Amino acid sequence: MTLLRRTLLALGLPVLLVAVWWWASAGSTDFYRPALSTILAAFADTWTWDRVRADVLPSLARLAAGYLLALTGGVALGVLIGGNRHVRAFLEPLLEFLRAIPPPVLVPVFILLSGVGDRTKVLVIAFGCVWPILLNTVEGVRGRDEVLSDTCRTYRIGGGLRLWHLLLRSASPRIVTGARQALAIALIVMVISEMIAADNGLGFAVLQFQRGFQIPAMWSGVLLLGLIGVLLAWGFRWAERRMLGWYYGQRAGRREW
Amino acid sequence: MLEVDHLNKVYDSHGRRVEAIGDLTFTVPEGQFACVVGPSGCGKTTLLRTLAGLLPPTSGEVQVLRRRVTEPPAGLAVVFQEYGRSLFPWLRVRDNVELPLRAQRIAKARRRELADEALAAVGLAGTGSAYPWQLSGGMQQRVAIARAIAYQPRVLLMDEPFAAVDAQTRADLEDLIRSVWQRLGVTLLFVTHDIDEAVYLGQRVVILSAAPTRVADDLDIDLPADRDQLTTRADPRFTELRSRVYAQIQKVKADPPGKEG
């Protein structure tokens, strides 16, 4: 019953909006605003397996590479900065400066430095989405419980055990929060990076359709990006539930008492 | 054994100078169960943290197992008051107990054996796979005690470990600690603000003055070794000892050593 209700609640608004779109756009003769039925037909025609292989998979591969790079780099640097206030004081001004640079601006710069290939796009994605991961990791590591730190010291728990069981696990709820924000940014930066000096990818395809006046195909590309965003968010939530089971359990327990 | 020699601790922060411990000297011989009581704010926790190597003294020194303490000493375990915060919420009970043993590179089979023994000793056999936050407060503190037992320390420090549990659980845990101490033969320093608890548990009660702290009195508790919540607490000798401790604490509260000069 609750599962049914949850599903109805979650699907209610999307279904409603699609219905309204369908009804309002039915029989549209406006060239730029085709009927939803036309867009869906174009969707099926456009995103064939060949097209998926040519544009979608390269995009997703770059997204994954850039995101993982940001995740490992952000967490590693975050632990270093959060664990030592001298390092923090030393690096903070530089990081504030870098963080203020909008990532799309760096596409031309990175193209000059590392060419127009995948490497540039991966780097731009990583640079764009590393900040929420880095800053949340720093705060998470800094906010570790003092009693737990003392416990590690008195029981002489150091090195890798301390890194994992004290620093990283303490910070993990914050890291996950940062990683969730980063995922959304990564998707945006991925599309933008593919709109500049690219020869494949989702962003490239959508831009090509628009320039070639393939308007229904262009709309179908936007729909596909939205769907990918939803799927990524679902996958993320699934991973989060698995990793932070202790965290949600603890919080639920606290409310009970 | 524990030696505290002219320990002095001054907190100096934001221009405010607070002398938490004035001049403290006492020794706890090997295997003794010593309780430390004092009025609130008398630096009991500071003393314990200094002994644990978590806090450097301003002057004087402390020795644990005949070594001067400059960092957390080997062979020393601490049970903190905040049981909820001293256990790793992302580790199951058994893994919490085993973590210090992993840091000592003890083989897996032996770790398991030690953890099982320790959990059984605190009456928690069979809860190894639970998470700490699934247990009640008293049970969480038992896990922290089990972790200390499994570590096989020679010195055990406890910082008001039962201050946050209910009275019934507290009585159970007091008896548990007595039996653990008798079985392990550790040197045990137990910090509390509860006079009854100090007299009931210890072989000796060290009474601290208000800050800046000194030893105000040092009492031998000559109650029989076999103690029982009902008979020991009804023993006239128990009442007499607790009255003495109580009177001492009232005296140091009314008469801080700072004023005496």
Short mmCIF file of C-alpha atoms in Angstrom, two decimals:
data_model
loop_
_atom_site.label_atom_id
_atom_site.label_comp_id
_atom_site.label_asym_id
_atom_site.label_seq_id
_atom_site.Cartn_x
_atom_site.Cartn_y
_atom_site.Cartn_z
CA MET A 1 0.00 0.00 0.00
CA THR A 2 2.66 2.49 1.00
CA LEU A 3 4.78 1.39 -1.96
CA LEU A 4 1.83 1.92 -4.27
CA ARG A 5 1.14 5.31 -2.77
CA ARG A 6 4.78 6.32 -3.01
CA THR A 7 4.91 5.29 -6.65
CA LEU A 8 1.72 7.21 -7.42
CA LEU A 9 3.05 10.29 -5.63
CA ALA A 10 6.39 10.13 -7.42
CA LEU A 11 4.89 9.57 -10.85
CA GLY A 12 1.88 11.86 -10.46
CA LEU A 13 3.42 15.16 -11.47
CA PRO A 14 5.53 13.86 -14.39
CA VAL A 15 2.54 12.01 -15.81
CA LEU A 16 0.38 15.11 -15.40
CA LEU A 17 2.93 17.36 -17.09
CA VAL A 18 3.42 14.96 -19.99
CA ALA A 19 -0.35 14.77 -20.41
CA VAL A 20 -0.67 18.55 -20.45
CA TRP A 21 2.21 18.81 -22.91
CA TRP A 22 0.68 16.15 -25.10
CA TRP A 23 -2.74 17.81 -25.08
CA ALA A 24 -1.48 21.39 -25.51
CA SER A 25 0.92 20.56 -28.33
CA ALA A 26 -1.35 18.18 -30.20
CA GLY A 27 -1.72 19.19 -33.83
CA SER A 28 0.89 21.93 -33.46
CA THR A 29 1.95 23.52 -36.72
CA ASP A 30 4.60 25.72 -35.07
CA PHE A 31 7.94 24.65 -36.57
CA TYR A 32 9.93 25.30 -33.37
CA ARG A 33 7.36 23.79 -31.04
CA PRO A 34 6.37 20.48 -32.54
CA ALA A 35 3.70 18.23 -31.07
CA LEU A 36 4.91 15.86 -28.33
CA SER A 37 3.81 12.95 -30.51
CA THR A 38 6.18 14.22 -33.23
CA ILE A 39 9.02 14.55 -30.71
CA LEU A 40 8.47 11.02 -29.42
CA ALA A 41 8.41 9.66 -32.95
CA ALA A 42 11.66 11.54 -33.61
CA PHE A 43 13.06 10.11 -30.38
CA ALA A 44 12.60 6.57 -31.60
CA ASP A 45 14.03 7.42 -35.03
CA THR A 46 16.95 9.45 -33.71
CA TRP A 47 18.31 7.42 -30.81
CA THR A 48 19.01 4.20 -32.60
CA TRP A 49 21.71 1.86 -31.38
CA ASP A 50 24.20 3.37 -33.86
CA ARG A 51 23.49 6.84 -32.57
CA VAL A 52 23.73 5.66 -28.97
CA ARG A 53 27.12 4.17 -29.72
CA ALA A 54 28.30 7.24 -31.60
CA ASP A 55 27.07 9.97 -29.27
CA VAL A 56 25.56 8.72 -25.99
CA LEU A 57 28.21 6.24 -24.92
CA PRO A 58 31.17 8.60 -25.52
CA SER A 59 29.34 11.26 -23.52
CA LEU A 60 28.68 8.89 -20.65
CA ALA A 61 32.28 7.63 -20.73
CA ARG A 62 33.62 11.17 -20.46
CA LEU A 63 31.11 11.93 -17.74
CA ALA A 64 32.17 8.86 -15.77
CA ALA A 65 35.89 9.58 -16.21
CA GLY A 66 35.58 13.24 -15.23
CA TYR A 67 33.30 12.48 -12.31
CA LEU A 68 35.49 9.71 -10.93
CA LEU A 69 38.55 11.90 -11.31
CA ALA A 70 36.79 14.66 -9.35
CA LEU A 71 35.61 12.18 -6.73
CA THR A 72 39.03 10.66 -6.04
CA GLY A 73 40.90 13.96 -6.32
CA GLY A 74 38.35 15.89 -4.28
CA VAL A 75 38.18 13.33 -1.48
CA ALA A 76 41.97 12.89 -1.35
CA LEU A 77 42.65 16.60 -1.26
CA GLY A 78 39.72 17.17 1.10
CA VAL A 79 41.09 14.66 3.63
CA LEU A 80 44.49 16.32 3.43
CA ILE A 81 43.07 19.81 3.95
CA GLY A 82 40.46 18.83 6.52
CA GLY A 83 42.99 16.86 8.54
CA ASN A 84 45.51 19.65 8.89
CA ARG A 85 44.72 23.28 9.59
CA HIS A 86 48.08 24.51 8.31
CA VAL A 87 47.49 22.93 4.90
CA ARG A 88 44.01 24.43 5.01
CA ALA A 89 45.23 27.96 5.76
CA PHE A 90 47.84 27.59 3.03
CA LEU A 91 45.56 26.34 0.26
CA GLU A 92 42.28 28.08 1.02
CA PRO A 93 42.88 31.39 -0.87
CA LEU A 94 43.98 29.54 -4.00
CA LEU A 95 40.98 27.23 -3.85
CA GLU A 96 38.59 30.16 -3.40
CA PHE A 97 40.05 31.71 -6.54
CA LEU A 98 39.85 28.54 -8.61
CA ARG A 99 36.35 27.80 -7.40
CA ALA A 100 35.13 31.18 -8.62
CA ILE A 101 36.12 30.42 -12.22
CA PRO A 102 33.08 29.20 -14.19
CA PRO A 103 34.13 25.86 -15.69
CA PRO A 104 32.90 26.57 -19.28
CA VAL A 105 35.43 29.42 -19.46
CA LEU A 106 38.14 26.83 -19.09
CA VAL A 107 37.13 24.86 -22.16
CA PRO A 108 39.09 27.15 -24.55
CA VAL A 109 42.01 27.24 -22.10
CA PHE A 110 42.15 23.47 -21.76
CA ILE A 111 41.80 23.10 -25.54
CA LEU A 112 44.97 25.15 -25.93
CA LEU A 113 46.76 23.12 -23.28
CA SER A 114 45.62 19.60 -24.04
CA GLY A 115 43.92 19.64 -27.44
CA VAL A 116 40.34 19.10 -28.54
CA GLY A 117 40.19 15.42 -27.56
CA ASP A 118 38.49 13.55 -24.75
CA ARG A 119 41.17 14.53 -22.27
CA THR A 120 40.15 18.18 -22.35
CA LYS A 121 36.49 17.35 -21.81
CA VAL A 122 37.26 14.97 -18.96
CA LEU A 123 39.44 17.60 -17.30
CA VAL A 124 36.80 20.31 -17.66
CA ILE A 125 34.13 18.02 -16.20
CA ALA A 126 36.43 17.12 -13.30
CA PHE A 127 37.39 20.73 -12.68
CA GLY A 128 33.77 21.83 -12.82
CA CYS A 129 32.36 19.30 -10.38
CA VAL A 130 35.24 18.80 -7.94
CA TRP A 131 34.33 21.76 -5.70
CA PRO A 132 31.28 20.52 -3.85
CA ILE A 133 33.11 17.21 -3.25
CA LEU A 134 36.26 18.93 -2.03
CA LEU A 135 34.55 21.46 0.23
CA ASN A 136 32.16 18.92 1.73
CA THR A 137 34.99 16.49 2.38
CA VAL A 138 36.98 19.21 4.14
CA GLU A 139 34.01 20.08 6.36
CA GLY A 140 33.19 16.44 6.98
CA VAL A 141 36.74 15.59 8.03
CA ARG A 142 36.97 18.70 10.19
CA GLY A 143 33.66 17.94 11.84
CA ARG A 144 34.68 14.48 13.03
CA ASP A 145 33.67 13.66 16.56
CA GLU A 146 36.29 14.58 19.15
CA VAL A 147 35.48 11.65 21.38
CA LEU A 148 35.98 9.33 18.42
CA SER A 149 39.31 11.02 17.65
CA ASP A 150 40.36 10.55 21.28
CA THR A 151 39.26 6.93 21.09
CA CYS A 152 41.53 6.41 18.09
CA ARG A 153 44.42 8.07 19.89
CA THR A 154 44.09 6.13 23.14
CA TYR A 155 43.69 2.79 21.39
CA ARG A 156 46.56 3.75 19.12
CA ILE A 157 44.54 3.34 15.95
CA GLY A 158 46.57 5.07 13.25
CA GLY A 159 47.56 4.92 9.60
CA GLY A 160 45.15 3.34 7.16
CA LEU A 161 42.69 2.22 9.83
CA ARG A 162 42.38 5.77 11.12
CA LEU A 163 42.13 7.19 7.60
CA TRP A 164 39.30 4.86 6.71
CA HIS A 165 37.43 4.34 9.96
CA LEU A 166 37.79 7.82 11.41
CA LEU A 167 38.38 10.39 8.69
CA LEU A 168 36.60 8.98 5.64
CA ARG A 169 33.69 7.30 7.35
CA SER A 170 33.07 10.37 9.53
CA ALA A 171 33.05 12.54 6.45
CA SER A 172 31.04 10.13 4.29
CA PRO A 173 27.59 11.75 4.78
CA ARG A 174 29.06 15.08 3.74
CA ILE A 175 31.04 13.51 0.90
CA VAL A 176 27.84 11.95 -0.44
CA THR A 177 26.08 15.32 -0.28
CA GLY A 178 28.91 16.90 -2.25
CA ALA A 179 29.01 14.01 -4.70
CA ARG A 180 25.30 14.39 -5.39
CA GLN A 181 25.69 18.08 -6.22
CA ALA A 182 28.78 17.25 -8.27
CA LEU A 183 26.89 14.73 -10.37
CA ALA A 184 24.39 17.37 -11.51
CA ILE A 185 27.20 19.81 -12.29
CA ALA A 186 29.15 17.12 -14.15
CA LEU A 187 26.21 16.49 -16.46
CA ILE A 188 25.89 20.20 -17.25
CA VAL A 189 29.60 20.67 -17.85
CA MET A 190 29.66 17.54 -19.99
CA VAL A 191 27.01 18.97 -22.33
CA ILE A 192 28.69 22.38 -22.50
CA SER A 193 32.12 20.91 -23.18
CA GLU A 194 30.61 18.97 -26.07
CA MET A 195 29.17 22.10 -27.60
CA ILE A 196 32.63 23.58 -28.11
CA ALA A 197 35.09 21.95 -30.48
CA ALA A 198 33.57 18.49 -30.41
CA ASP A 199 32.73 15.92 -33.05
CA ASN A 200 30.50 13.63 -31.04
CA GLY A 201 28.52 13.45 -27.82
CA LEU A 202 25.06 14.43 -26.65
CA GLY A 203 25.77 18.15 -26.44
CA PHE A 204 27.28 18.06 -29.92
CA ALA A 205 24.27 16.14 -31.30
CA VAL A 206 21.69 18.50 -29.80
CA LEU A 207 23.55 21.50 -31.20
CA GLN A 208 23.82 19.85 -34.64
CA PHE A 209 20.10 19.12 -34.72
CA GLN A 210 19.34 22.71 -33.86
CA ARG A 211 21.69 24.06 -36.52
CA GLY A 212 20.27 21.61 -39.07
CA PHE A 213 16.68 22.64 -38.21
CA GLN A 214 15.90 19.08 -37.08
CA ILE A 215 13.74 20.53 -34.35
CA PRO A 216 11.90 17.35 -33.16
CA ALA A 217 15.29 15.56 -32.96
CA MET A 218 16.71 18.46 -30.98
CA TRP A 219 13.83 18.23 -28.51
CA SER A 220 14.31 14.48 -28.25
CA GLY A 221 17.95 15.09 -27.32
CA VAL A 222 16.89 17.38 -24.51
CA LEU A 223 14.44 14.73 -23.31
CA LEU A 224 17.16 12.11 -23.40
CA LEU A 225 19.48 14.30 -21.30
CA GLY A 226 16.71 14.74 -18.76
CA LEU A 227 16.14 11.00 -18.64
CA ILE A 228 19.85 10.36 -18.17
CA GLY A 229 19.83 12.86 -15.29
CA VAL A 230 16.93 11.03 -13.63
CA LEU A 231 18.58 7.63 -14.05
CA LEU A 232 21.86 8.91 -12.64
CA ALA A 233 20.04 10.39 -9.63
CA TRP A 234 18.28 7.06 -9.02
CA GLY A 235 21.51 5.14 -9.28
CA PHE A 236 23.12 7.60 -6.90
CA ARG A 237 20.35 7.24 -4.34
CA TRP A 238 20.64 3.48 -4.49
CA ALA A 239 24.40 3.63 -3.86
CA GLU A 240 23.89 6.17 -1.09
CA ARG A 241 21.38 3.99 0.76
CA ARG A 242 23.85 1.14 0.68
CA MET A 243 26.83 3.15 1.82
CA LEU A 244 25.13 5.25 4.47
CA GLY A 245 22.83 2.63 5.96
CA TRP A 246 24.40 3.25 9.37
CA TYR A 247 23.80 6.98 9.06
CA TYR A 248 20.10 6.78 8.31
CA GLY A 249 19.65 4.05 10.90
CA GLN A 250 21.34 6.15 13.54
CA ARG A 251 19.27 9.22 12.70
CA ALA A 252 16.01 7.28 12.70
CA GLY A 253 17.00 5.75 16.05
CA ARG A 254 17.71 9.15 17.56
CA ARG A 255 14.30 10.46 16.61
CA GLU A 256 12.67 7.51 18.33
CA TRP A 257 14.26 8.22 21.70
CA MET B 1 50.75 1.58 37.93
CA LEU B 2 50.05 5.29 37.78
CA GLU B 3 52.11 8.12 39.17
CA VAL B 4 51.00 11.71 39.22
CA ASP B 5 53.83 13.98 40.28
CA HIS B 6 53.22 17.67 40.97
CA LEU B 7 50.87 17.83 38.01
CA ASN B 8 49.81 21.32 37.06
CA LYS B 9 47.54 22.25 34.17
CA VAL B 10 46.69 25.74 33.08
CA TYR B 11 44.32 26.46 30.22
CA ASP B 12 45.28 29.65 28.49
CA SER B 13 42.88 30.67 25.79
CA HIS B 14 41.68 34.04 24.50
CA GLY B 15 43.56 35.83 27.23
CA ARG B 16 41.71 33.93 29.95
CA ARG B 17 43.94 31.90 32.22
CA VAL B 18 42.29 29.05 34.08
CA GLU B 19 44.28 26.91 36.45
CA ALA B 20 42.41 23.61 36.22
CA ILE B 21 44.87 21.57 38.24
CA GLY B 22 46.98 23.28 40.87
CA ASP B 23 49.42 20.75 42.24
CA LEU B 24 48.43 17.14 42.22
CA THR B 25 50.52 14.25 43.51
CA PHE B 26 49.40 10.68 44.11
CA THR B 27 50.29 7.13 43.09
CA VAL B 28 48.06 4.22 42.21
CA PRO B 29 49.95 0.96 42.79
CA GLU B 30 49.73 -1.96 40.36
CA GLY B 31 46.37 -3.67 40.42
CA GLN B 32 44.58 -1.15 42.61
CA PHE B 33 41.01 0.05 42.02
CA ALA B 34 41.14 3.76 42.79
CA CYS B 35 38.24 6.16 42.52
CA VAL B 36 38.68 9.88 42.09
CA VAL B 37 35.88 12.16 43.27
CA GLY B 38 35.63 15.90 43.60
CA PRO B 39 33.28 18.81 43.22
CA SER B 40 32.19 19.56 39.69
CA GLY B 41 34.71 21.53 37.65
CA CYS B 42 37.63 20.28 39.74
CA GLY B 43 39.60 19.01 36.76
CA LYS B 44 38.79 15.30 37.03
CA THR B 45 38.51 14.98 33.28
CA THR B 46 41.66 17.02 32.78
CA LEU B 47 43.52 14.64 35.08
CA LEU B 48 42.24 11.63 33.18
CA ARG B 49 43.06 13.10 29.81
CA THR B 50 46.56 13.92 30.98
CA LEU B 51 47.05 10.35 32.20
CA ALA B 52 45.77 9.05 28.87
CA GLY B 53 48.32 11.17 27.02
CA LEU B 54 45.62 13.20 25.31
CA LEU B 55 46.65 16.45 26.99
CA PRO B 56 50.16 17.63 27.87
CA PRO B 57 50.68 18.86 31.45
CA THR B 58 51.68 22.48 31.98
CA SER B 59 54.24 21.36 34.53
CA GLY B 60 54.95 18.27 36.57
CA GLU B 61 54.57 14.86 35.03
CA VAL B 62 52.52 11.72 34.94
CA GLN B 63 53.84 8.19 34.56
CA VAL B 64 51.96 5.14 33.39
CA LEU B 65 53.64 1.74 33.88
CA ARG B 66 56.82 3.58 34.93
CA ARG B 67 57.05 5.52 31.68
CA ARG B 68 56.62 9.24 31.44
CA VAL B 69 53.49 10.00 29.42
CA THR B 70 54.07 12.12 26.33
CA GLU B 71 51.59 10.38 24.03
CA PRO B 72 48.83 7.80 24.61
CA PRO B 73 50.72 4.94 26.32
CA ALA B 74 50.55 1.34 25.17
CA GLY B 75 48.67 -0.97 27.50
CA LEU B 76 46.23 1.72 28.56
CA ALA B 77 42.56 1.76 27.71
CA VAL B 78 39.97 4.46 28.34
CA VAL B 79 36.21 4.20 28.72
CA PHE B 80 34.69 7.60 28.03
CA GLN B 81 31.54 9.06 29.49
CA GLU B 82 30.01 9.71 26.08
CA TYR B 83 29.50 6.08 25.11
CA GLY B 84 27.35 7.08 22.14
CA ARG B 85 30.19 9.09 20.66
CA SER B 86 33.07 6.79 21.48
CA LEU B 87 31.74 3.89 19.40
CA PHE B 88 32.03 3.92 15.63
CA PRO B 89 28.44 4.10 14.34
CA TRP B 90 29.45 2.63 10.97
CA LEU B 91 30.95 -0.48 12.56
CA ARG B 92 29.03 -3.37 13.99
CA VAL B 93 29.51 -4.12 17.69
CA ARG B 94 32.05 -6.86 17.06
CA ASP B 95 34.06 -4.70 14.66
CA ASN B 96 34.07 -1.89 17.20
CA VAL B 97 35.56 -4.25 19.77
CA GLU B 98 38.06 -5.61 17.26
CA LEU B 99 39.27 -2.34 15.76
CA PRO B 100 41.98 -1.62 18.38
CA LEU B 101 43.14 -5.23 17.98
CA ARG B 102 43.40 -4.78 14.23
CA ALA B 103 45.58 -1.74 14.86
CA GLN B 104 47.82 -4.03 16.92
CA ARG B 105 47.97 -6.47 14.01
CA ILE B 106 46.53 -9.33 16.01
CA ALA B 107 45.57 -12.28 13.80
CA LYS B 108 41.95 -12.54 12.78
CA ALA B 109 41.13 -15.75 14.63
CA ARG B 110 42.62 -14.44 17.85
CA ARG B 111 40.78 -11.12 17.42
CA ARG B 112 37.52 -12.93 17.09
CA GLU B 113 38.23 -15.00 20.15
CA LEU B 114 39.13 -11.94 22.26
CA ALA B 115 36.08 -10.03 21.06
CA ASP B 116 33.74 -12.94 21.76
CA GLU B 117 35.19 -13.39 25.24
CA ALA B 118 34.92 -9.70 26.00
CA LEU B 119 31.35 -9.43 24.72
CA ALA B 120 30.38 -12.48 26.75
CA ALA B 121 32.05 -10.98 29.84
CA VAL B 122 29.85 -7.87 29.62
CA GLY B 123 26.73 -9.93 28.94
CA LEU B 124 26.46 -9.05 25.28
CA ALA B 125 27.17 -12.43 23.68
CA GLY B 126 25.18 -12.66 20.47
CA THR B 127 24.88 -8.92 19.78
CA GLY B 128 28.12 -8.75 17.80
CA SER B 129 26.38 -8.16 14.50
CA ALA B 130 24.22 -5.25 15.72
CA TYR B 131 25.15 -1.64 15.16
CA PRO B 132 25.81 0.37 18.35
CA TRP B 133 22.90 2.72 17.67
CA GLN B 134 20.55 -0.24 17.70
CA LEU B 135 21.38 -0.81 21.38
CA SER B 136 20.25 1.01 24.50
CA GLY B 137 22.59 3.45 26.25
CA GLY B 138 23.59 0.95 28.92
CA MET B 139 24.33 -1.69 26.31
CA GLN B 140 26.42 0.79 24.32
CA GLN B 141 28.52 1.48 27.39
CA ARG B 142 28.92 -2.30 27.82
CA VAL B 143 30.28 -2.44 24.27
CA ALA B 144 32.79 0.28 25.15
CA ILE B 145 33.78 -1.73 28.23
CA ALA B 146 34.06 -4.90 26.12
CA ARG B 147 36.34 -3.04 23.74
CA ALA B 148 38.55 -2.06 26.67
CA ILE B 149 38.59 -5.64 28.00
CA ALA B 150 39.46 -7.18 24.63
CA TYR B 151 42.37 -4.74 24.37
CA GLN B 152 43.87 -6.49 27.44
CA PRO B 153 45.14 -3.30 29.03
CA ARG B 154 47.28 -3.16 32.14
CA VAL B 155 45.78 0.19 33.07
CA LEU B 156 42.14 1.11 32.64
CA LEU B 157 40.87 4.67 32.97
CA MET B 158 37.18 5.39 33.23
CA ASP B 159 35.77 8.90 32.96
CA GLU B 160 32.35 9.04 34.65
CA PRO B 161 31.33 6.10 32.53
CA PHE B 162 27.90 5.65 34.10
CA ALA B 163 26.87 9.29 34.42
CA ALA B 164 24.49 9.08 31.51
CA VAL B 165 22.72 5.77 32.15
CA ASP B 166 19.66 5.08 34.31
CA ALA B 167 20.00 3.99 37.94
CA GLN B 168 19.16 0.32 37.43
CA THR B 169 21.62 -0.06 34.56
CA ARG B 170 24.15 1.83 36.57
CA ALA B 171 24.02 -0.65 39.46
CA ASP B 172 24.47 -3.54 36.99
CA LEU B 173 27.41 -1.84 35.32
CA GLU B 174 29.05 -1.10 38.67
CA ASP B 175 28.99 -4.78 39.55
CA LEU B 176 30.22 -5.61 36.06
CA ILE B 177 33.22 -3.32 36.50
CA ARG B 178 34.05 -4.84 39.88
CA SER B 179 34.07 -8.32 38.39
CA VAL B 180 36.07 -7.24 35.33
CA TRP B 181 38.66 -5.64 37.56
CA GLN B 182 38.88 -8.69 39.81
CA ARG B 183 39.30 -10.98 36.83
CA LEU B 184 41.78 -8.95 34.79
CA GLY B 185 43.88 -7.64 37.64
CA VAL B 186 44.26 -4.26 35.94
CA THR B 187 45.13 -1.01 37.60
CA LEU B 188 41.91 0.94 37.46
CA LEU B 189 41.36 4.65 37.89
CA PHE B 190 37.68 5.49 38.01
CA VAL B 191 36.63 9.13 37.88
CA THR B 192 33.15 9.94 39.14
CA HIS B 193 31.18 12.70 40.80
CA ASP B 194 29.01 10.17 42.62
CA ILE B 195 30.21 9.61 46.19
CA ASP B 196 28.24 6.40 46.74
CA GLU B 197 29.58 4.96 43.54
CA ALA B 198 33.17 5.82 44.46
CA VAL B 199 32.90 4.20 47.90
CA TYR B 200 31.04 1.16 46.58
CA LEU B 201 33.53 0.49 43.78
CA GLY B 202 36.97 1.46 44.96
CA GLN B 203 39.64 0.09 47.26
CA ARG B 204 40.53 3.69 47.72
CA VAL B 205 38.93 7.06 47.14
CA VAL B 206 41.02 10.09 46.23
CA ILE B 207 39.12 13.30 46.95
CA LEU B 208 40.11 16.33 44.93
CA SER B 209 39.67 19.91 45.97
CA ALA B 210 37.96 22.56 43.86
CA ALA B 211 40.12 24.17 41.16
CA PRO B 212 43.04 24.83 41.29
CA THR B 213 43.00 21.19 42.24
CA ARG B 214 45.00 19.40 44.91
CA VAL B 215 44.40 16.14 46.73
CA ALA B 216 42.07 17.04 49.58
CA ASP B 217 41.91 13.60 51.12
CA ASP B 218 42.86 10.03 50.35
CA LEU B 219 40.79 7.28 51.95
CA ASP B 220 41.30 3.53 52.10
CA ILE B 221 37.99 1.77 51.56
CA ASP B 222 38.27 -1.20 53.89
CA LEU B 223 35.06 -2.87 52.80
CA PRO B 224 35.17 -6.59 52.01
CA ALA B 225 36.28 -7.45 48.48
CA ASP B 226 33.00 -9.22 47.73
CA ARG B 227 30.59 -6.38 47.32
CA ASP B 228 26.89 -6.47 46.76
CA GLN B 229 24.48 -3.67 45.93
CA LEU B 230 22.22 -4.54 48.88
CA THR B 231 24.47 -5.72 51.70
CA THR B 232 27.46 -3.49 51.01
CA ARG B 233 25.36 -0.37 50.75
CA ALA B 234 23.59 -1.33 54.01
CA ASP B 235 26.91 -1.96 55.79
CA PRO B 236 27.47 0.60 58.60
CA ARG B 237 31.07 0.93 57.48
CA PHE B 238 29.86 1.92 53.98
CA THR B 239 27.64 4.62 55.47
CA GLU B 240 30.48 5.87 57.61
CA LEU B 241 32.90 6.07 54.67
CA ARG B 242 30.45 7.80 52.39
CA SER B 243 29.68 10.33 55.12
CA ARG B 244 33.37 11.07 55.42
CA VAL B 245 33.79 11.55 51.69
CA TYR B 246 30.66 13.67 51.59
CA ALA B 247 31.88 15.86 54.47
CA GLN B 248 35.26 16.30 52.79
CA ILE B 249 33.67 17.38 49.53
CA GLN B 250 31.41 19.86 51.32
CA LYS B 251 34.49 21.21 53.03
CA VAL B 252 36.52 21.70 49.86
CA LYS B 253 33.54 23.26 48.14
CA ALA B 254 33.06 25.77 50.96
CA ASP B 255 36.75 26.39 51.26
CA PRO B 256 38.59 26.43 47.94
CA PRO B 257 42.36 26.08 48.31
CA GLY B 258 42.87 29.22 46.24
CA LYS B 259 41.47 31.29 49.08
CA GLU B 260 43.63 29.65 51.69
CA GLY B 261 46.62 30.90 49.75
#
